[in-house]
XYZ file of C-alpha atoms in Angstrom:
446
model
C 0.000 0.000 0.000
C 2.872 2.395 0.605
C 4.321 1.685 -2.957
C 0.688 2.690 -4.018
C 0.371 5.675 -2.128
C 3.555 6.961 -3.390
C 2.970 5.915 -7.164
C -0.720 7.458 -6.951
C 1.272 11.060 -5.917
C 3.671 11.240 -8.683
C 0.179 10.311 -11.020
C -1.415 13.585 -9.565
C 1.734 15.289 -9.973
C 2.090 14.309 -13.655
C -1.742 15.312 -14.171
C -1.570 18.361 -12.551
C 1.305 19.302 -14.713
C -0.444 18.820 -17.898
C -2.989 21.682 -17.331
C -4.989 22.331 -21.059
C -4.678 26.508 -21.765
C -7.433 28.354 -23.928
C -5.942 29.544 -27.344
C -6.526 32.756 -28.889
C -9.256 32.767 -31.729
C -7.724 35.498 -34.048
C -9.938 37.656 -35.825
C -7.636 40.440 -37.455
C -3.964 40.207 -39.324
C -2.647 41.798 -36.462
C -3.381 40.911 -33.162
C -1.466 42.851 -30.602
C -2.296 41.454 -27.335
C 1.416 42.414 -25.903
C 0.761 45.695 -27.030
C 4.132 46.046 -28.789
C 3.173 47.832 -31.343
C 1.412 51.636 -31.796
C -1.868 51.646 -33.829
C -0.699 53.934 -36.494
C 2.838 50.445 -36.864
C -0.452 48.299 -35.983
C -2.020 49.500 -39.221
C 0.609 49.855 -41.758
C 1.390 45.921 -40.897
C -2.392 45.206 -41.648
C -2.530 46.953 -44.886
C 0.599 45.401 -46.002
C -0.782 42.018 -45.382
C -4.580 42.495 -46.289
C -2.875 43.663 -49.450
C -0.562 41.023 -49.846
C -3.633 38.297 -49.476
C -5.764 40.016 -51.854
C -3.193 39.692 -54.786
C -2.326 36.129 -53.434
C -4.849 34.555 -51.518
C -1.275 33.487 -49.300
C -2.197 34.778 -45.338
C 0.522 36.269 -43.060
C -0.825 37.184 -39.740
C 0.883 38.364 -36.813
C 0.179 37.257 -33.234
C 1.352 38.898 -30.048
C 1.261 37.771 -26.468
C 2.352 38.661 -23.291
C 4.050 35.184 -22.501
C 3.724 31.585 -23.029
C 2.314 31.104 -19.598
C 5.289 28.095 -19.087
C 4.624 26.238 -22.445
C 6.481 25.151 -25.349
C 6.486 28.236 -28.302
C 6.669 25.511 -30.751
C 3.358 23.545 -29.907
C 1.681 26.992 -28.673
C 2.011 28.348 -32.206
C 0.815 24.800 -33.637
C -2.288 24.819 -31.720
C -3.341 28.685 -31.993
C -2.533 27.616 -36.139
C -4.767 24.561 -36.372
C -7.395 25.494 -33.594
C -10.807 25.916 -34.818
C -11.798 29.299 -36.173
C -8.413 29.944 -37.118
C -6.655 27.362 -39.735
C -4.435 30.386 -41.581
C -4.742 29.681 -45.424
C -7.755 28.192 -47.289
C -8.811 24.997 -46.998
C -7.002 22.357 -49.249
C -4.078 24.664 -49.836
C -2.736 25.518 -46.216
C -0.993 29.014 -47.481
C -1.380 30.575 -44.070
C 1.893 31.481 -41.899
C 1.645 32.888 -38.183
C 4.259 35.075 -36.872
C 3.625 34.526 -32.921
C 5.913 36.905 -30.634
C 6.215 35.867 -26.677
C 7.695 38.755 -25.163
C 8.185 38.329 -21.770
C 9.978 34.804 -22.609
C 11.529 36.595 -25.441
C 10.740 34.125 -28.426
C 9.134 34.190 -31.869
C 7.523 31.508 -33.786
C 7.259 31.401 -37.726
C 4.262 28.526 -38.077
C 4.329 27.771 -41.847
C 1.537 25.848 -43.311
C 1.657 22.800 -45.272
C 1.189 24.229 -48.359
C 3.756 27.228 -47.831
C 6.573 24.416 -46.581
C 7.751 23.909 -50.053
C 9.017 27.788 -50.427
C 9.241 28.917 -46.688
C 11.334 25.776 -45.196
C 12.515 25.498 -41.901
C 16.098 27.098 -42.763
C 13.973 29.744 -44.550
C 12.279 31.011 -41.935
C 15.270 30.179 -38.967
C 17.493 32.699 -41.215
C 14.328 35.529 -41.295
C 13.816 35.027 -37.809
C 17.968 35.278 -37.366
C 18.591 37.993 -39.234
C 15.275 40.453 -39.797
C 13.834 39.778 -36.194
C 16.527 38.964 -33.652
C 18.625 41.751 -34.075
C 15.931 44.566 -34.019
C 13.998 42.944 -31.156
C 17.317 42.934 -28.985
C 17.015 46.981 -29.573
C 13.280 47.314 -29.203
C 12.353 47.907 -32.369
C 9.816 45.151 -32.663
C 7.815 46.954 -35.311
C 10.674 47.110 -37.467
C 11.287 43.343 -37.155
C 8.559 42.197 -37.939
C 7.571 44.542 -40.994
C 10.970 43.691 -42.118
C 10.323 39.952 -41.773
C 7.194 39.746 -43.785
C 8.571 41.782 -46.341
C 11.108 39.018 -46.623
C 8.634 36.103 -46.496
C 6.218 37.981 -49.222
C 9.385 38.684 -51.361
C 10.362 34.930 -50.848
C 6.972 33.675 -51.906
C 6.487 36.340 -54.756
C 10.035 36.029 -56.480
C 11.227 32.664 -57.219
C 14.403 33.668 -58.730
C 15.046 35.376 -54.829
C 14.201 31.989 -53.019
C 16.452 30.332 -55.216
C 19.495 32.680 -54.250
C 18.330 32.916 -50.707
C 18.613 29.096 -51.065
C 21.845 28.758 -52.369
C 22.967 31.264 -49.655
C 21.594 29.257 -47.165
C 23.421 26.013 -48.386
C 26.414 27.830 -48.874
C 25.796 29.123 -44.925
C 25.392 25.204 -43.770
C 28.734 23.753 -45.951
C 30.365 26.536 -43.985
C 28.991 25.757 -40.756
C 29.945 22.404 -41.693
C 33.518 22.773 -42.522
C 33.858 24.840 -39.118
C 31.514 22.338 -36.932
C 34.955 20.326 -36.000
C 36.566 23.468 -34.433
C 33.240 24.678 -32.752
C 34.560 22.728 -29.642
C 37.915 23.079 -28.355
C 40.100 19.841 -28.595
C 40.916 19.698 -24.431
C 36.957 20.085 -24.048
C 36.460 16.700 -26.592
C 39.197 15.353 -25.260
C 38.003 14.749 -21.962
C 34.414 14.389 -22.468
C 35.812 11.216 -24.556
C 37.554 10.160 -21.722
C 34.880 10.224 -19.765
C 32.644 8.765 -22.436
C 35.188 6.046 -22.783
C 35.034 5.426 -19.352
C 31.150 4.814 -19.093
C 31.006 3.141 -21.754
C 33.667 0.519 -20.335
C 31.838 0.130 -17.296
C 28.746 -0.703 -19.189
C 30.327 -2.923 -21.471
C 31.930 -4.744 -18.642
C 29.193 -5.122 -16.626
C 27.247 -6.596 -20.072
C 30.073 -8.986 -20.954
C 29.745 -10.478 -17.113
C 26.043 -10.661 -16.578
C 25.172 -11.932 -20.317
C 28.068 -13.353 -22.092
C 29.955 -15.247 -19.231
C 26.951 -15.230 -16.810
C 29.393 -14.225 -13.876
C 28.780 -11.714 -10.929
C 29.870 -8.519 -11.785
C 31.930 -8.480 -8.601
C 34.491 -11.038 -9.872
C 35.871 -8.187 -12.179
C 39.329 -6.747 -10.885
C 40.146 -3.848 -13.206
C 43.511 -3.597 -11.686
C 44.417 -7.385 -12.583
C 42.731 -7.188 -15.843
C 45.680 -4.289 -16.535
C 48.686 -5.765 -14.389
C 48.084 -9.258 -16.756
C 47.463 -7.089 -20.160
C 49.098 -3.900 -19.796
C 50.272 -3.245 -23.151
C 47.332 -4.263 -25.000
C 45.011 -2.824 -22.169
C 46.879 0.969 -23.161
C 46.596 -0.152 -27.009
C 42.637 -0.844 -27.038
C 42.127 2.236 -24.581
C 43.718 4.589 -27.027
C 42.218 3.024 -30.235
C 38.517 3.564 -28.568
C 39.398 6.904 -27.172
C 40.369 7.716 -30.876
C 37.150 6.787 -31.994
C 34.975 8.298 -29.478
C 36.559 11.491 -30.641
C 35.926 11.122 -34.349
C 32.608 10.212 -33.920
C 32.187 12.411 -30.852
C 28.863 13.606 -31.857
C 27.274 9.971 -31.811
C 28.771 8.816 -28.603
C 27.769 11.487 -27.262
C 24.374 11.595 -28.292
C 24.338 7.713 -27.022
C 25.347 8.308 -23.966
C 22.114 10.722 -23.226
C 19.909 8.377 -24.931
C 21.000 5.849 -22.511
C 21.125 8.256 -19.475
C 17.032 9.050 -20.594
C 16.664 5.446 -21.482
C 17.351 4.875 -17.625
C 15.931 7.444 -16.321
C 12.099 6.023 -18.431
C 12.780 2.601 -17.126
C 11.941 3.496 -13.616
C 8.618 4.882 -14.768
C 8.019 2.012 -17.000
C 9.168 -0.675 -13.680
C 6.602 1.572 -11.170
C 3.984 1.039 -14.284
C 4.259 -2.350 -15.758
C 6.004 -4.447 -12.415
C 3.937 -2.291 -9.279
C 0.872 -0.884 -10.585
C -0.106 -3.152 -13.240
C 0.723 -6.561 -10.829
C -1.299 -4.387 -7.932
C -3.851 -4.555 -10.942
C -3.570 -8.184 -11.818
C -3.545 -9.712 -8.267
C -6.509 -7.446 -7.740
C -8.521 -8.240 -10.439
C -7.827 -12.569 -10.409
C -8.739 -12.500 -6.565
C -11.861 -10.751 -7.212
C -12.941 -12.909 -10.372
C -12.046 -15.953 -8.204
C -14.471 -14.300 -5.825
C -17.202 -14.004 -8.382
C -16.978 -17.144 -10.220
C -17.042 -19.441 -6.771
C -19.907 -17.394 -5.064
C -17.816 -16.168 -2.185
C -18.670 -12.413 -3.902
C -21.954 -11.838 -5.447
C -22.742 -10.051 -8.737
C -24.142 -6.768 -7.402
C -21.128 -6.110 -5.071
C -18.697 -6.985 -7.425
C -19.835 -3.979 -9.225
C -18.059 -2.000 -6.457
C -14.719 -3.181 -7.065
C -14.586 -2.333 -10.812
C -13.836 1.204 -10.602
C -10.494 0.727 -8.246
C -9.560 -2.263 -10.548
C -9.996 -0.472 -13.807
C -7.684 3.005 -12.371
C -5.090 0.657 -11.411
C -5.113 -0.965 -15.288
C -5.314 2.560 -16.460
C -2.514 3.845 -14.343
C -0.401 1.225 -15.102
C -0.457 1.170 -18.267
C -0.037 4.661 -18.741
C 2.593 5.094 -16.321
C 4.556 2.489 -18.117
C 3.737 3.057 -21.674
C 4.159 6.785 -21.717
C 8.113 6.642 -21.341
C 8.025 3.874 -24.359
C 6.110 6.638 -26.040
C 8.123 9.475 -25.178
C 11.656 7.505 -26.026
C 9.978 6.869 -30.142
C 9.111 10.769 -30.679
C 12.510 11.017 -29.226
C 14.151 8.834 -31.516
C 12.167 10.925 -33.958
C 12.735 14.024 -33.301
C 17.245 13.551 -32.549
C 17.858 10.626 -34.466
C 15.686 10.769 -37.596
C 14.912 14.561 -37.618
C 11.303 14.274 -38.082
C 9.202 17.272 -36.709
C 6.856 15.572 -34.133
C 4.114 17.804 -34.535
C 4.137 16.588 -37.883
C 4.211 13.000 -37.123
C 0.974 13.776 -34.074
C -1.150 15.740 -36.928
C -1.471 12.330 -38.820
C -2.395 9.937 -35.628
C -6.259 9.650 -34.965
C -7.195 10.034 -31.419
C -10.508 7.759 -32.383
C -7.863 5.231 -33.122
C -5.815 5.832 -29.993
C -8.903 5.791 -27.573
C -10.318 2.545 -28.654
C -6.333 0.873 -28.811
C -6.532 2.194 -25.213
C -9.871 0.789 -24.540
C -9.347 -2.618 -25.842
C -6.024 -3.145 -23.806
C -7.830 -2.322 -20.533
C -10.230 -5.027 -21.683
C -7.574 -7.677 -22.923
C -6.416 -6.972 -18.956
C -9.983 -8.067 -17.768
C -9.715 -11.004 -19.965
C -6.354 -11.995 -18.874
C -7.310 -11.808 -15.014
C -10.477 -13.628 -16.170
C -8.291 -16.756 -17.946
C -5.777 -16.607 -14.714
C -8.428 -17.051 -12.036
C -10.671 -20.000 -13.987
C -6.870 -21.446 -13.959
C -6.234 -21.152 -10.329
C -9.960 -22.638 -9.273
C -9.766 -25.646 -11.557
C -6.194 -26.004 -9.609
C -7.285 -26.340 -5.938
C -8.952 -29.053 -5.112
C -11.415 -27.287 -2.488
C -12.637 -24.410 -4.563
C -15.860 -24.883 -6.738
C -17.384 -22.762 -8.837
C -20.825 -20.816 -7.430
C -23.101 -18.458 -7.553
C -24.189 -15.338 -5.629
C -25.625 -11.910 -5.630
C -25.020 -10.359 -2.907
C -22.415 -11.888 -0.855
C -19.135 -10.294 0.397
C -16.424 -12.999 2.034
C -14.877 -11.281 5.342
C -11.423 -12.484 3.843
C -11.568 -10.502 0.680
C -12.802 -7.723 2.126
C -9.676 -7.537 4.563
C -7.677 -8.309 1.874
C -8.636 -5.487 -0.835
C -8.954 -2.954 1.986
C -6.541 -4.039 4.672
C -6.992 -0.271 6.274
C -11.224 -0.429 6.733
C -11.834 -4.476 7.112
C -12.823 -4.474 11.009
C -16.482 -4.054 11.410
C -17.056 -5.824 8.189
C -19.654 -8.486 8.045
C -19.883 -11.749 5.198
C -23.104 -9.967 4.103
C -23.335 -6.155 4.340
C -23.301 -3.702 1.500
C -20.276 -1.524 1.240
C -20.149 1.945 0.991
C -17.615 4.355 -1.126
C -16.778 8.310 -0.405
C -13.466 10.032 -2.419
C -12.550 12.766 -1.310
C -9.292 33.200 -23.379
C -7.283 34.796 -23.742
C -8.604 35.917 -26.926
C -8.469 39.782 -26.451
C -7.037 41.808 -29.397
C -6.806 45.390 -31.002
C -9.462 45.428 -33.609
C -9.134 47.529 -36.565
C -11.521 48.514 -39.758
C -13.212 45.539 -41.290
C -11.172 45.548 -44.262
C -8.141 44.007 -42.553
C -10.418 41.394 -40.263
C -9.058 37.899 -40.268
C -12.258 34.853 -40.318
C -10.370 31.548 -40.508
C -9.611 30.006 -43.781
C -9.362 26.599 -42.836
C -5.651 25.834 -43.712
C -3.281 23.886 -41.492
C -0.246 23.231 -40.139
C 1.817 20.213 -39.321
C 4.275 21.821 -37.120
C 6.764 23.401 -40.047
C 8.629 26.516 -39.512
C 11.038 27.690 -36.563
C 11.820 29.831 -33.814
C 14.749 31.910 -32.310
C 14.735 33.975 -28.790
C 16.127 37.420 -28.926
């Protein structure tokens, strides 16, 4: 009960933490809810983009807020793009882009919509944001940077002669980057974070060779011995693996993290999968046991489903959720892909009925275990009852509340927008188009 007590707080913990905020339903090209700009700047930016969408149909709007009120920039632009009454562009051809400024937390956003990705990448808008917004925002001038940054998308989207030379500069900027990327740490810096790379990594591979190769105790390992017997070749295979560590400094590093997290989800997935799921199962076969040889009747058993079914729920999600959290981060470091992008495509129909029919297999499982265990004693035979409660497995599902309790009594339970904006004439009013995003564009700090 005391590993339940403590894996039920870091569950309200978690829950607490993932607190839903209201997005702003935008109504106007420029919605100054920071107040950053004056209405006369205010203006001039919504003629310049009413104008630019009546020649193009392609929608820039501008978004302002105070701060991010402790949230990611990235998925706060994503949802204020894709939430209903919004959806920048028109529908089918996603040609919106939102230009979202936190400025208390000192970050911009450039959301770009699906069908604007193929001009306005995510280097595109990481060098607008770089150099036409960071450096004017650092002196105040936030008017400036952003008329000067949707000049430069508009002239990116309207000239494709320009994108292709802003293009080439931009590959020309990476090969550069590139070349330097092996001097942008200083050798004594890699030098010993290989050492100490090379040094965890020994440890672990130790500790693997004795426990799965050899099938020794660990504690049988003497380093010392190992290099008193093999010094020379000890030294040689230390320097050839420091050597590589360095050259591929990048990877082993990046390894060694994904381990470090790797651990550091495992003891989420053990307190889901080995305490609250097996809390679950021995729960759940002692009850059906109960049911299915009349020592707890029909009606009462009805009781006992809701704590049964949280502890399968909890369970599972506690231990599934760092599984889930490891792929998008696979994803996102090793493969590159943008995660919004990958969450835009999954169905949540799909992933509430996956979720429902595990809970279920659960039942089923308990269900198969507990037929098992009555045909296997020889003084337990199935039965029948609707009402009855045994005295025994009432003390043992509540250990804390079982004096007082009768074979037959009944049981009783107790448990304790921020959408405001600057409006302007109705020429420059924004309705929704029903575009979308899938997470594409990029963001900087200033």
């Amino acid at each position: 009960m005391k590993q339940l007590k403590i894996v039920l707080f870091f569950l309200i913990v978690c829950i607490n933490n993932t607190n839903a905020q209201d997005y702003p339903v935008i109504s106007d090209m420029v919605t100054d809810n920071a107040y950053i700009f004056s209405n006369n700047e205010a203006q001039l930016l919504r003629d310049k983009l009413t104008a630019f969408e009546a020649r193009t149909t392609h929608e820039i709007v501008v978004l302002t807020i105070p701060d991010l009120d402790g949230e990611n920039i990235e998925y706060y632009a994503y949802s204020v793009f894709n939430q209903e009454g919004n959806n920048f562009g028109k529908v089918d051809v996603d040609n919106g882009i939102l230009i979202l400024i936190a400025v208390n937390d000192k970050k911009v956003r450039i959301e770009v919509g699906d069908g604007l990705e193929p001009i306005i990448t995510d280097a595109f808008a990481s060098r607008v944001i770089r150099h036409r917004i960071t450096p004017l925002f650092k002196q105040g001038r936030f008017f400036e940077g952003i008329d000067d940054a949707t000049s430069e998308l508009i002239k990116l989207i309207d000239d494709p002669i320009y994108a292709n030379e802003f293009s080439n500069f931009i590959n020309k900027e990476a090969v550069s980057t590139n070349d330097k990327s092996t001097d942008g740490v200083h050798f004594i810096t890699k030098l010993i974070v290989s050492s100490f790379l090379l040094f965890v990594f020994f440890w672990i591979t130790m500790y693997a060779y004795y426990r799965l190769v050899i099938k020794q105790s660990f504690k049988t390992f003497k380093l010392k011995k190992l290099y008193n017997t093999h010094k020379t070749k000890f030294l040689m295979y230390a320097a050839i693996a420091l050597l590589i560590i360095d050259s591929f400094y990048v990877f082993f590093l990046k390894l060694f993290f994904g381990i470090l997290i790797t651990g550091f989800l495992s003891i989420f997935v053990f307190i889901g999968y080995f305490v609250l799921l097996k809390l679950a199962f021995t729960r759940a076969i002692l009850i059906f046991k109960s049911l299915f040889t009349g020592q707890l009747g029909v009606v009462i058993y009805l009781f006992y489903i809701p704590a049964t079914v949280f502890l399968f729920v909890a369970g599972f999600i506690f231990g599934s959720m760092p599984i889930v959290m490891g792929f998008f981060f696979l994803l996102d470091i090793v493969f590159n892909k943008n995660i919004n992008s990958v969450m835009a495509n999954v169905d949540f129909i799909y992933v509430l009925g996956s979720f429902i029919f595990v809970i279920i297999l659960f039942h089923f499982i308990a269900i198969y275990f507990a037929i098992y265990q009555i045909k296997g004693e020889y003084n337990k035979s199935f039965g029948f009852a609707f009402f009855k409660r045994d005295a025994k497995l009432s003390a043992t599902l509540n250990p804390g509340s079982a004096r007082g309790y009768s074979s037959s009594g009944a049981s009783s339970y107790s448990s304790s927008s921020y959408s405001s904006s600057r409006s302007s004439s109705s020429s420059s009013s924004y309705s929704g188009g029903g575009g979308r995003s899938s997470g594409g564009g990029a963001s900087g700090s200033w």
